[in-house]
Amino acid sequence: MINKLKFVKLKDIFSGFKLLIVLLPALIAKIFIRDFWLVCEREDEARDNGYWFFKYVTENQKQQKVAYAINKKCVDYPKVKNLGKIIKYGGISHWFWYIVADKNISSQKGGKPNAAVCYFLEVVLKLRKNNRVFLQHGITKDLAEWLFYKNTYMKRFCVSTNEEYNYLCENFGYPDGNICLTGLCRFDNLNNSKTNSNQILVMPTWRQWIAREVEMKEIEGTTNFLESNYYKSWSSFLKNENLHKLLKQHNKTLIFYPHSNMQKYLTNFKNILPPDKNIIIASGKDYDVQQLLKDSALLITDYSSIYFDFAYMKKPIIYYQFDEAKFRENQYSQGYFNYHNTPLGTWAGKEEEVITEINKVITNNMKAINEEELENYFTFRDDKNCERTYQMIKNIK
């Protein structure tokens, strides 16, 4: 608790005052407004499971009272504004409907009017005991203590594979029935993808210690992003002469799209590259993640669970993990997934090993060598993930 208080900001305190303003009217409204659902994910986008679930409900379950919270200035607002009831993320109305809602549904654990204040209400004080449903941002494969039941008290936790389901049931402390095998809502949109055989996608995840200067100084020995191991490793990869030769020789385009929490460093990567039509440094404002995954023929990532989406489409994956020990020690502990030995892709610890693996995939006509194992990895392969999720939530007592 004391450790978390260090990260409380002035905006969190201000948000608490918004809650106090609407608390009494919302409690009164709650008496008359029954079975209302509030859906959200990140404030600045509508691209994940929350968006796909909201879209499904408004188009297929029109009797359901539901609203979606989003920043109305974000690039994705136009695609949700006509779907149904939209409220301003983090505003007075968000707090009002957060209190009124019988079900709070999000693809982000922090998908609330204010993550810090809501954590205090839901977990520390245990005052807010609504039916919280975690759609997930991806498939959980690490020993993520922040998702343990004692740290969330979530009513339902959606999972997608038998391996994930068993691991969470055994290790995360949720009561029987709280973990539900439904599939990810966004998978409904992956079944009819058309792949561009000339497009390679590179999507590294973030490093949480880089986002916090105190931790970065302790772990990296510097607060300068350009001196971090993350920057040095990925910039070296992007400048690799053998990579450039390979892309030009086979007419491939490589799109570098780092995690949303690392997007603020894009300019640093753009500055190291000469004009080159074979490599694109991609901004989240210009590219949709799911569309990139659907279009691309090969994915290179490090630890991002986005590779499950790619594996679902039975396409080849390379895991480039140059800082494996540091990542495990300082971010996510090892879970059930073994990157070194998995039918979902191949592992590389060094830059030249990645180039070699890329060449192998190109030689194999950009196809995965283990399509049969990929076919059987997921519990569901259909377009019913949103429907299963809806029925599960509807049946929560």
mmCIF file of C-alpha atoms in Angstrom:
data_model
loop_
_atom_site.group_PDB
_atom_site.id
_atom_site.type_symbol
_atom_site.label_atom_id
_atom_site.label_comp_id
_atom_site.label_asym_id
_atom_site.label_seq_id
_atom_site.Cartn_x
_atom_site.Cartn_y
_atom_site.Cartn_z
ATOM 1 C CA MET A 1 0.000 0.000 0.000
ATOM 2 C CA ILE A 2 2.783 2.450 0.977
ATOM 3 C CA ASN A 3 4.663 1.596 -2.224
ATOM 4 C CA LYS A 4 1.589 2.379 -4.345
ATOM 5 C CA LEU A 5 1.080 5.735 -2.642
ATOM 6 C CA LYS A 6 4.416 6.877 -4.113
ATOM 7 C CA PHE A 7 2.816 6.857 -7.559
ATOM 8 C CA VAL A 8 -0.327 8.806 -6.626
ATOM 9 C CA LYS A 9 -0.489 12.030 -8.635
ATOM 10 C CA LEU A 10 -2.348 15.327 -8.281
ATOM 11 C CA LYS A 11 -4.755 14.273 -11.065
ATOM 12 C CA ASP A 12 -5.708 11.213 -8.988
ATOM 13 C CA ILE A 13 -6.675 13.439 -6.054
ATOM 14 C CA PHE A 14 -8.634 15.754 -8.372
ATOM 15 C CA SER A 15 -10.430 12.738 -9.820
ATOM 16 C CA GLY A 16 -11.453 11.734 -6.305
ATOM 17 C CA PHE A 17 -13.275 15.046 -5.950
ATOM 18 C CA LYS A 18 -15.238 14.251 -9.140
ATOM 19 C CA LEU A 19 -16.374 11.051 -7.484
ATOM 20 C CA LEU A 20 -17.593 12.927 -4.403
ATOM 21 C CA ILE A 21 -19.599 15.314 -6.599
ATOM 22 C CA VAL A 22 -21.575 12.538 -8.326
ATOM 23 C CA LEU A 23 -21.722 9.984 -5.523
ATOM 24 C CA LEU A 24 -25.138 10.842 -4.073
ATOM 25 C CA PRO A 25 -26.930 11.405 -7.440
ATOM 26 C CA ALA A 26 -25.409 8.189 -8.775
ATOM 27 C CA LEU A 27 -26.513 6.144 -5.761
ATOM 28 C CA ILE A 28 -30.050 7.475 -6.198
ATOM 29 C CA ALA A 29 -29.997 6.757 -9.939
ATOM 30 C CA LYS A 30 -28.778 3.237 -9.227
ATOM 31 C CA ILE A 31 -32.070 2.472 -7.515
ATOM 32 C CA PHE A 32 -33.960 3.076 -10.744
ATOM 33 C CA ILE A 33 -31.417 2.039 -13.417
ATOM 34 C CA ARG A 34 -30.918 -1.704 -13.354
ATOM 35 C CA ASP A 35 -28.550 -4.004 -15.282
ATOM 36 C CA PHE A 36 -26.476 -1.205 -16.808
ATOM 37 C CA TRP A 37 -23.068 -2.191 -18.252
ATOM 38 C CA LEU A 38 -20.051 0.102 -18.536
ATOM 39 C CA VAL A 39 -17.334 -0.883 -21.036
ATOM 40 C CA CYS A 40 -13.913 0.644 -21.653
ATOM 41 C CA GLU A 41 -10.229 -0.052 -22.292
ATOM 42 C CA ARG A 42 -7.494 2.535 -22.875
ATOM 43 C CA GLU A 43 -8.550 6.170 -22.798
ATOM 44 C CA ASP A 44 -6.902 6.993 -26.137
ATOM 45 C CA GLU A 45 -8.037 4.136 -28.395
ATOM 46 C CA ALA A 46 -10.829 1.743 -29.315
ATOM 47 C CA ARG A 47 -9.038 -1.275 -30.778
ATOM 48 C CA ASP A 48 -9.053 -3.983 -28.174
ATOM 49 C CA ASN A 49 -11.450 -6.484 -26.646
ATOM 50 C CA GLY A 50 -13.511 -3.738 -25.002
ATOM 51 C CA TYR A 51 -14.254 -2.124 -28.347
ATOM 52 C CA TRP A 52 -15.145 -5.411 -30.078
ATOM 53 C CA PHE A 53 -17.359 -6.431 -27.169
ATOM 54 C CA PHE A 54 -19.183 -3.085 -27.122
ATOM 55 C CA LYS A 55 -19.654 -3.258 -30.889
ATOM 56 C CA TYR A 56 -21.105 -6.773 -30.605
ATOM 57 C CA VAL A 57 -23.545 -5.814 -27.816
ATOM 58 C CA THR A 58 -24.835 -2.659 -29.535
ATOM 59 C CA GLU A 59 -25.323 -4.478 -32.845
ATOM 60 C CA ASN A 60 -26.600 -7.847 -31.626
ATOM 61 C CA GLN A 61 -28.047 -7.345 -28.123
ATOM 62 C CA LYS A 62 -29.886 -4.060 -28.561
ATOM 63 C CA GLN A 63 -31.988 -4.560 -25.432
ATOM 64 C CA GLN A 64 -28.900 -4.338 -23.225
ATOM 65 C CA LYS A 65 -28.218 -0.975 -21.532
ATOM 66 C CA VAL A 66 -24.525 -0.300 -22.152
ATOM 67 C CA ALA A 67 -22.087 2.602 -22.529
ATOM 68 C CA TYR A 68 -18.490 2.939 -23.720
ATOM 69 C CA ALA A 69 -15.958 5.328 -22.180
ATOM 70 C CA ILE A 70 -13.329 6.958 -24.412
ATOM 71 C CA ASN A 71 -11.465 10.220 -24.848
ATOM 72 C CA LYS A 72 -13.556 11.960 -27.497
ATOM 73 C CA LYS A 73 -10.442 13.643 -28.928
ATOM 74 C CA CYS A 74 -8.663 10.383 -29.714
ATOM 75 C CA VAL A 75 -8.156 9.098 -33.247
ATOM 76 C CA ASP A 76 -10.581 6.160 -32.796
ATOM 77 C CA TYR A 77 -13.555 8.167 -31.547
ATOM 78 C CA PRO A 78 -15.217 8.419 -35.004
ATOM 79 C CA LYS A 79 -15.564 4.641 -35.235
ATOM 80 C CA VAL A 80 -17.425 4.315 -31.924
ATOM 81 C CA LYS A 81 -19.452 7.527 -31.703
ATOM 82 C CA ASN A 82 -22.408 6.113 -33.654
ATOM 83 C CA LEU A 83 -22.435 2.646 -32.087
ATOM 84 C CA GLY A 84 -24.294 3.596 -28.917
ATOM 85 C CA LYS A 85 -24.001 5.569 -25.687
ATOM 86 C CA ILE A 86 -20.526 7.147 -25.428
ATOM 87 C CA ILE A 87 -19.197 8.923 -22.324
ATOM 88 C CA LYS A 88 -16.072 10.985 -21.695
ATOM 89 C CA TYR A 89 -13.277 8.888 -20.219
ATOM 90 C CA GLY A 90 -12.335 10.088 -16.735
ATOM 91 C CA GLY A 91 -14.989 12.792 -16.665
ATOM 92 C CA ILE A 92 -17.885 13.417 -14.304
ATOM 93 C CA SER A 93 -20.156 11.192 -16.408
ATOM 94 C CA HIS A 94 -17.640 8.346 -16.276
ATOM 95 C CA TRP A 95 -17.701 8.467 -12.480
ATOM 96 C CA PHE A 96 -21.498 8.665 -12.474
ATOM 97 C CA TRP A 97 -21.923 5.550 -14.625
ATOM 98 C CA TYR A 98 -19.104 3.761 -12.800
ATOM 99 C CA ILE A 99 -21.277 3.951 -9.649
ATOM 100 C CA VAL A 100 -24.552 3.200 -11.435
ATOM 101 C CA ALA A 101 -23.255 0.257 -13.486
ATOM 102 C CA ASP A 102 -24.066 -3.255 -12.383
ATOM 103 C CA LYS A 103 -21.229 -4.590 -14.543
ATOM 104 C CA ASN A 104 -17.910 -2.808 -15.177
ATOM 105 C CA ILE A 105 -16.210 -4.447 -18.149
ATOM 106 C CA SER A 106 -12.738 -3.648 -19.464
ATOM 107 C CA SER A 107 -9.799 -5.079 -21.379
ATOM 108 C CA GLN A 108 -7.488 -3.175 -19.006
ATOM 109 C CA LYS A 109 -7.164 -3.794 -15.280
ATOM 110 C CA GLY A 110 -6.918 -0.013 -14.907
ATOM 111 C CA GLY A 111 -9.861 0.648 -17.219
ATOM 112 C CA LYS A 112 -11.689 2.898 -14.767
ATOM 113 C CA PRO A 113 -12.447 6.647 -14.372
ATOM 114 C CA ASN A 114 -9.203 6.727 -12.388
ATOM 115 C CA ALA A 115 -7.141 3.599 -11.775
ATOM 116 C CA ALA A 116 -5.607 4.754 -8.477
ATOM 117 C CA VAL A 117 -8.852 5.906 -6.855
ATOM 118 C CA CYS A 118 -10.778 2.847 -8.047
ATOM 119 C CA TYR A 119 -8.055 0.512 -6.755
ATOM 120 C CA PHE A 120 -8.400 2.181 -3.363
ATOM 121 C CA LEU A 121 -12.186 1.744 -3.427
ATOM 122 C CA GLU A 122 -12.267 -1.801 -4.831
ATOM 123 C CA VAL A 123 -9.223 -3.535 -3.349
ATOM 124 C CA VAL A 124 -7.950 -1.572 -0.358
ATOM 125 C CA LEU A 125 -11.260 -0.495 1.230
ATOM 126 C CA LYS A 126 -13.434 -3.107 -0.546
ATOM 127 C CA LEU A 127 -16.252 -0.551 -0.743
ATOM 128 C CA ARG A 128 -17.029 -0.900 -4.454
ATOM 129 C CA LYS A 129 -18.192 -4.465 -4.997
ATOM 130 C CA ASN A 130 -19.779 -4.306 -8.433
ATOM 131 C CA ASN A 131 -19.394 -7.146 -10.901
ATOM 132 C CA ARG A 132 -16.045 -6.332 -12.532
ATOM 133 C CA VAL A 133 -15.237 -8.304 -15.679
ATOM 134 C CA PHE A 134 -11.705 -8.445 -17.082
ATOM 135 C CA LEU A 135 -11.795 -9.082 -20.848
ATOM 136 C CA GLN A 136 -7.979 -9.011 -20.883
ATOM 137 C CA HIS A 137 -5.587 -7.125 -23.117
ATOM 138 C CA GLY A 138 -4.062 -10.409 -24.269
ATOM 139 C CA ILE A 139 -3.516 -13.978 -23.145
ATOM 140 C CA THR A 140 -1.878 -14.221 -19.710
ATOM 141 C CA LYS A 141 1.286 -16.356 -19.817
ATOM 142 C CA ASP A 142 3.479 -14.851 -17.071
ATOM 143 C CA LEU A 143 3.268 -15.055 -13.290
ATOM 144 C CA ALA A 144 1.702 -11.585 -13.123
ATOM 145 C CA GLU A 145 1.143 -10.933 -9.412
ATOM 146 C CA TRP A 146 -0.716 -7.689 -10.137
ATOM 147 C CA LEU A 147 -3.482 -9.882 -11.614
ATOM 148 C CA PHE A 148 -3.788 -12.136 -8.551
ATOM 149 C CA TYR A 149 -7.266 -12.162 -7.041
ATOM 150 C CA LYS A 150 -6.032 -10.453 -3.874
ATOM 151 C CA ASN A 151 -4.960 -7.497 -6.027
ATOM 152 C CA THR A 152 -8.098 -7.218 -8.179
ATOM 153 C CA TYR A 153 -11.165 -8.895 -6.605
ATOM 154 C CA MET A 154 -12.508 -9.233 -10.145
ATOM 155 C CA LYS A 155 -15.720 -11.202 -10.551
ATOM 156 C CA ARG A 156 -14.806 -12.695 -13.938
ATOM 157 C CA PHE A 157 -11.500 -13.166 -15.750
ATOM 158 C CA CYS A 158 -11.751 -14.184 -19.439
ATOM 159 C CA VAL A 159 -9.190 -16.633 -20.835
ATOM 160 C CA SER A 160 -8.640 -18.303 -24.209
ATOM 161 C CA THR A 161 -6.694 -21.567 -23.968
ATOM 162 C CA ASN A 162 -6.832 -24.623 -21.719
ATOM 163 C CA GLU A 163 -3.193 -24.058 -20.737
ATOM 164 C CA GLU A 164 -3.924 -20.488 -19.659
ATOM 165 C CA TYR A 165 -7.095 -21.526 -17.831
ATOM 166 C CA ASN A 166 -5.368 -24.243 -15.806
ATOM 167 C CA TYR A 167 -2.389 -22.021 -14.957
ATOM 168 C CA LEU A 168 -4.546 -19.176 -13.650
ATOM 169 C CA CYS A 169 -6.841 -21.497 -11.696
ATOM 170 C CA GLU A 170 -3.834 -23.060 -9.977
ATOM 171 C CA ASN A 171 -1.761 -19.939 -9.301
ATOM 172 C CA PHE A 172 -3.810 -16.717 -9.246
ATOM 173 C CA GLY A 173 -6.100 -17.419 -6.295
ATOM 174 C CA TYR A 174 -9.507 -16.783 -7.910
ATOM 175 C CA PRO A 175 -12.598 -18.483 -6.463
ATOM 176 C CA ASP A 176 -14.092 -21.324 -8.497
ATOM 177 C CA GLY A 177 -16.076 -19.969 -11.422
ATOM 178 C CA ASN A 178 -14.367 -16.564 -11.618
ATOM 179 C CA ILE A 179 -12.042 -17.631 -14.448
ATOM 180 C CA CYS A 180 -14.009 -18.271 -17.629
ATOM 181 C CA LEU A 181 -12.900 -19.882 -20.884
ATOM 182 C CA THR A 182 -14.525 -17.609 -23.469
ATOM 183 C CA GLY A 183 -11.806 -16.584 -25.941
ATOM 184 C CA LEU A 184 -10.718 -13.009 -26.643
ATOM 185 C CA CYS A 185 -13.429 -10.835 -28.187
ATOM 186 C CA ARG A 186 -11.060 -9.417 -30.807
ATOM 187 C CA PHE A 187 -10.365 -12.910 -32.166
ATOM 188 C CA ASP A 188 -13.764 -12.757 -33.863
ATOM 189 C CA ASN A 189 -12.206 -10.387 -36.387
ATOM 190 C CA LEU A 190 -9.183 -12.554 -37.207
ATOM 191 C CA ASN A 191 -10.761 -15.459 -39.032
ATOM 192 C CA ASN A 192 -10.912 -13.866 -42.477
ATOM 193 C CA SER A 193 -7.567 -12.069 -42.579
ATOM 194 C CA LYS A 194 -5.765 -11.416 -45.873
ATOM 195 C CA THR A 195 -1.994 -11.452 -45.505
ATOM 196 C CA ASN A 196 0.518 -9.343 -47.404
ATOM 197 C CA SER A 197 3.387 -11.788 -47.956
ATOM 198 C CA ASN A 198 5.858 -8.882 -48.265
ATOM 199 C CA GLN A 199 5.126 -7.296 -44.876
ATOM 200 C CA ILE A 200 7.078 -8.038 -41.685
ATOM 201 C CA LEU A 201 5.888 -6.629 -38.357
ATOM 202 C CA VAL A 202 8.176 -5.891 -35.397
ATOM 203 C CA MET A 203 6.269 -5.275 -32.142
ATOM 204 C CA PRO A 204 8.385 -5.191 -28.979
ATOM 205 C CA THR A 205 6.622 -4.695 -25.665
ATOM 206 C CA TRP A 206 7.500 -2.007 -23.135
ATOM 207 C CA ARG A 207 9.925 -1.938 -20.208
ATOM 208 C CA GLN A 208 8.135 -0.622 -17.152
ATOM 209 C CA TRP A 209 11.365 0.493 -15.492
ATOM 210 C CA ILE A 210 12.107 2.842 -18.405
ATOM 211 C CA ALA A 211 8.758 4.550 -17.804
ATOM 212 C CA ARG A 212 9.823 5.429 -14.238
ATOM 213 C CA GLU A 213 13.034 7.435 -13.913
ATOM 214 C CA VAL A 214 13.858 6.231 -10.406
ATOM 215 C CA GLU A 215 13.667 2.575 -11.483
ATOM 216 C CA MET A 216 15.493 3.235 -14.762
ATOM 217 C CA LYS A 217 18.420 4.814 -12.895
ATOM 218 C CA GLU A 218 18.594 1.827 -10.577
ATOM 219 C CA ILE A 219 18.338 -0.843 -13.293
ATOM 220 C CA GLU A 220 19.988 0.791 -16.314
ATOM 221 C CA GLY A 221 22.397 3.079 -14.476
ATOM 222 C CA THR A 222 21.013 6.059 -16.425
ATOM 223 C CA THR A 223 17.840 8.029 -17.028
ATOM 224 C CA ASN A 224 18.755 8.708 -20.664
ATOM 225 C CA PHE A 225 16.616 6.560 -22.969
ATOM 226 C CA LEU A 226 19.328 6.626 -25.656
ATOM 227 C CA GLU A 227 21.661 4.834 -23.254
ATOM 228 C CA SER A 228 19.162 2.114 -22.344
ATOM 229 C CA ASN A 229 19.705 -1.469 -23.419
ATOM 230 C CA TYR A 230 16.248 -1.415 -25.023
ATOM 231 C CA TYR A 231 17.120 1.465 -27.339
ATOM 232 C CA LYS A 232 20.602 0.233 -28.141
ATOM 233 C CA SER A 233 19.388 -3.265 -29.030
ATOM 234 C CA TRP A 234 16.411 -2.291 -31.194
ATOM 235 C CA SER A 235 18.221 0.586 -32.921
ATOM 236 C CA SER A 236 21.117 -1.743 -33.712
ATOM 237 C CA PHE A 237 18.663 -4.259 -35.174
ATOM 238 C CA LEU A 238 16.996 -1.605 -37.318
ATOM 239 C CA LYS A 239 20.381 -0.442 -38.640
ATOM 240 C CA ASN A 240 21.697 -3.948 -39.309
ATOM 241 C CA GLU A 241 23.203 -4.060 -42.812
ATOM 242 C CA ASN A 242 22.322 -7.720 -43.331
ATOM 243 C CA LEU A 243 18.705 -6.944 -42.454
ATOM 244 C CA HIS A 244 18.605 -4.113 -44.991
ATOM 245 C CA LYS A 245 20.141 -6.338 -47.681
ATOM 246 C CA LEU A 246 17.641 -9.109 -46.935
ATOM 247 C CA LEU A 247 14.655 -6.773 -47.123
ATOM 248 C CA LYS A 248 15.785 -5.209 -50.387
ATOM 249 C CA GLN A 249 16.744 -8.527 -51.967
ATOM 250 C CA HIS A 250 13.285 -10.022 -51.323
ATOM 251 C CA ASN A 251 11.276 -6.796 -51.615
ATOM 252 C CA LYS A 252 10.019 -6.978 -48.019
ATOM 253 C CA THR A 253 8.766 -4.072 -45.910
ATOM 254 C CA LEU A 254 9.472 -4.088 -42.179
ATOM 255 C CA ILE A 255 7.143 -2.104 -39.910
ATOM 256 C CA PHE A 256 8.510 -1.236 -36.453
ATOM 257 C CA TYR A 257 5.617 -0.620 -34.055
ATOM 258 C CA PRO A 258 6.647 -0.563 -30.371
ATOM 259 C CA HIS A 259 4.228 -0.854 -27.439
ATOM 260 C CA SER A 260 1.957 2.135 -26.790
ATOM 261 C CA ASN A 261 3.959 2.999 -23.652
ATOM 262 C CA MET A 262 7.117 3.277 -25.796
ATOM 263 C CA GLN A 263 5.546 5.216 -28.666
ATOM 264 C CA LYS A 264 6.800 8.503 -27.209
ATOM 265 C CA TYR A 265 10.327 7.439 -28.192
ATOM 266 C CA LEU A 266 9.502 6.922 -31.889
ATOM 267 C CA THR A 267 11.453 9.995 -33.001
ATOM 268 C CA ASN A 268 14.627 8.504 -31.540
ATOM 269 C CA PHE A 269 14.262 5.490 -33.825
ATOM 270 C CA LYS A 270 13.314 7.575 -36.858
ATOM 271 C CA ASN A 271 16.439 9.688 -36.471
ATOM 272 C CA ILE A 272 18.824 6.746 -36.852
ATOM 273 C CA LEU A 273 17.482 5.563 -40.201
ATOM 274 C CA PRO A 274 18.264 7.037 -43.616
ATOM 275 C CA PRO A 275 15.337 7.337 -46.041
ATOM 276 C CA ASP A 276 14.465 3.706 -46.693
ATOM 277 C CA LYS A 277 11.245 2.430 -48.198
ATOM 278 C CA ASN A 278 11.891 -1.015 -46.702
ATOM 279 C CA ILE A 279 11.600 0.085 -43.041
ATOM 280 C CA ILE A 280 8.717 2.074 -41.550
ATOM 281 C CA ILE A 281 8.707 3.460 -37.997
ATOM 282 C CA ALA A 282 4.973 3.295 -37.261
ATOM 283 C CA SER A 283 2.928 5.556 -35.003
ATOM 284 C CA GLY A 284 -0.178 4.376 -33.185
ATOM 285 C CA LYS A 285 -1.980 7.409 -34.587
ATOM 286 C CA ASP A 286 -1.468 6.166 -38.130
ATOM 287 C CA TYR A 287 -1.719 2.390 -37.774
ATOM 288 C CA ASP A 288 -4.290 0.061 -36.220
ATOM 289 C CA VAL A 289 -2.649 -2.803 -34.315
ATOM 290 C CA GLN A 290 -5.089 -5.492 -35.357
ATOM 291 C CA GLN A 291 -4.926 -4.477 -39.006
ATOM 292 C CA LEU A 292 -1.130 -4.653 -38.879
ATOM 293 C CA LEU A 293 -1.352 -8.160 -37.418
ATOM 294 C CA LYS A 294 -3.823 -9.270 -40.070
ATOM 295 C CA ASP A 295 -1.807 -7.793 -42.927
ATOM 296 C CA SER A 296 1.661 -8.974 -41.878
ATOM 297 C CA ALA A 297 3.204 -12.316 -42.849
ATOM 298 C CA LEU A 298 5.829 -12.521 -40.076
ATOM 299 C CA LEU A 299 5.879 -11.173 -36.512
ATOM 300 C CA ILE A 300 9.018 -10.372 -34.539
ATOM 301 C CA THR A 301 8.417 -9.545 -30.880
ATOM 302 C CA ASP A 302 10.064 -10.060 -27.517
ATOM 303 C CA TYR A 303 7.565 -10.835 -24.740
ATOM 304 C CA SER A 304 4.353 -9.190 -25.972
ATOM 305 C CA SER A 305 1.335 -11.498 -25.750
ATOM 306 C CA ILE A 306 0.219 -10.097 -29.100
ATOM 307 C CA TYR A 307 1.977 -13.098 -30.622
ATOM 308 C CA PHE A 308 -1.035 -15.214 -29.613
ATOM 309 C CA ASP A 309 -3.155 -13.253 -32.099
ATOM 310 C CA PHE A 310 -0.566 -14.010 -34.758
ATOM 311 C CA ALA A 311 -0.407 -17.678 -33.826
ATOM 312 C CA TYR A 312 -4.209 -17.799 -33.978
ATOM 313 C CA MET A 313 -3.877 -16.858 -37.652
ATOM 314 C CA LYS A 314 -1.271 -19.643 -38.044
ATOM 315 C CA LYS A 315 1.566 -17.345 -39.110
ATOM 316 C CA PRO A 316 5.313 -17.512 -38.199
ATOM 317 C CA ILE A 317 6.735 -15.758 -35.115
ATOM 318 C CA ILE A 318 10.272 -14.936 -33.948
ATOM 319 C CA TYR A 319 10.965 -14.046 -30.293
ATOM 320 C CA TYR A 320 13.970 -11.726 -29.956
ATOM 321 C CA GLN A 321 14.858 -11.629 -26.246
ATOM 322 C CA PHE A 322 18.167 -9.829 -25.735
ATOM 323 C CA ASP A 323 17.400 -8.971 -22.070
ATOM 324 C CA GLU A 324 15.602 -12.081 -20.872
ATOM 325 C CA ALA A 325 17.141 -12.239 -17.366
ATOM 326 C CA LYS A 326 16.635 -8.510 -16.723
ATOM 327 C CA PHE A 327 13.029 -8.616 -17.952
ATOM 328 C CA ARG A 328 12.181 -11.588 -15.757
ATOM 329 C CA GLU A 329 13.764 -9.998 -12.706
ATOM 330 C CA ASN A 330 12.250 -6.537 -13.107
ATOM 331 C CA GLN A 331 8.956 -6.897 -14.971
ATOM 332 C CA TYR A 332 7.177 -10.232 -15.396
ATOM 333 C CA SER A 333 8.229 -13.483 -13.751
ATOM 334 C CA GLN A 334 8.362 -16.636 -15.855
ATOM 335 C CA GLY A 335 5.005 -18.340 -16.236
ATOM 336 C CA TYR A 336 3.956 -21.504 -18.065
ATOM 337 C CA PHE A 337 4.984 -20.383 -21.558
ATOM 338 C CA ASN A 338 8.412 -21.596 -22.718
ATOM 339 C CA TYR A 339 9.685 -19.294 -25.465
ATOM 340 C CA HIS A 340 12.706 -21.515 -26.075
ATOM 341 C CA ASN A 341 10.600 -24.525 -26.950
ATOM 342 C CA THR A 342 7.142 -23.773 -28.341
ATOM 343 C CA PRO A 343 5.216 -24.679 -31.484
ATOM 344 C CA LEU A 344 4.152 -21.021 -31.713
ATOM 345 C CA GLY A 345 7.522 -19.686 -32.898
ATOM 346 C CA THR A 346 11.329 -19.657 -32.704
ATOM 347 C CA TRP A 347 13.591 -18.014 -30.119
ATOM 348 C CA ALA A 348 16.644 -15.791 -30.675
ATOM 349 C CA GLY A 349 18.864 -14.094 -28.121
ATOM 350 C CA LYS A 350 21.234 -12.309 -30.473
ATOM 351 C CA GLU A 351 20.723 -9.885 -33.346
ATOM 352 C CA GLU A 352 22.305 -12.020 -36.056
ATOM 353 C CA GLU A 353 20.241 -15.010 -34.927
ATOM 354 C CA VAL A 354 17.115 -12.960 -35.642
ATOM 355 C CA ILE A 355 18.363 -12.146 -39.153
ATOM 356 C CA THR A 356 19.034 -15.852 -39.723
ATOM 357 C CA GLU A 357 15.505 -16.764 -38.589
ATOM 358 C CA ILE A 358 13.981 -14.090 -40.840
ATOM 359 C CA ASN A 359 15.865 -15.583 -43.774
ATOM 360 C CA LYS A 360 14.523 -19.047 -42.909
ATOM 361 C CA VAL A 361 10.931 -17.769 -42.909
ATOM 362 C CA ILE A 362 11.459 -16.034 -46.256
ATOM 363 C CA THR A 363 12.937 -19.231 -47.676
ATOM 364 C CA ASN A 364 9.830 -21.086 -46.469
ATOM 365 C CA ASN A 365 7.604 -18.670 -48.427
ATOM 366 C CA MET A 366 6.581 -16.796 -45.242
ATOM 367 C CA LYS A 367 4.697 -19.792 -43.859
ATOM 368 C CA ALA A 368 4.739 -21.312 -40.386
ATOM 369 C CA ILE A 369 6.323 -24.747 -40.342
ATOM 370 C CA ASN A 370 3.950 -26.111 -37.690
ATOM 371 C CA GLU A 371 0.444 -25.138 -38.820
ATOM 372 C CA GLU A 372 -1.154 -28.306 -37.419
ATOM 373 C CA GLU A 373 0.108 -27.582 -33.876
ATOM 374 C CA LEU A 374 -1.048 -23.968 -34.167
ATOM 375 C CA GLU A 375 -4.473 -25.183 -35.257
ATOM 376 C CA ASN A 376 -4.897 -27.201 -32.058
ATOM 377 C CA TYR A 377 -3.404 -24.733 -29.578
ATOM 378 C CA PHE A 378 -6.539 -22.597 -29.080
ATOM 379 C CA THR A 379 -9.685 -23.896 -27.392
ATOM 380 C CA PHE A 380 -11.969 -22.011 -29.791
ATOM 381 C CA ARG A 381 -11.588 -21.234 -33.497
ATOM 382 C CA ASP A 382 -14.800 -19.475 -34.442
ATOM 383 C CA ASP A 383 -16.487 -16.072 -34.428
ATOM 384 C CA LYS A 384 -18.408 -16.643 -31.175
ATOM 385 C CA ASN A 385 -15.956 -15.132 -28.657
ATOM 386 C CA CYS A 386 -18.051 -11.988 -28.109
ATOM 387 C CA GLU A 387 -21.217 -14.055 -27.886
ATOM 388 C CA ARG A 388 -19.735 -16.411 -25.280
ATOM 389 C CA THR A 389 -18.479 -13.437 -23.292
ATOM 390 C CA TYR A 390 -21.877 -11.729 -23.413
ATOM 391 C CA GLN A 391 -23.702 -14.835 -22.215
ATOM 392 C CA MET A 392 -21.184 -15.333 -19.412
ATOM 393 C CA ILE A 393 -21.604 -11.745 -18.188
ATOM 394 C CA LYS A 394 -25.372 -11.904 -18.527
ATOM 395 C CA ASN A 395 -25.449 -14.918 -16.222
ATOM 396 C CA ILE A 396 -23.451 -13.303 -13.414
ATOM 397 C CA LYS A 397 -25.708 -13.210 -10.358
#
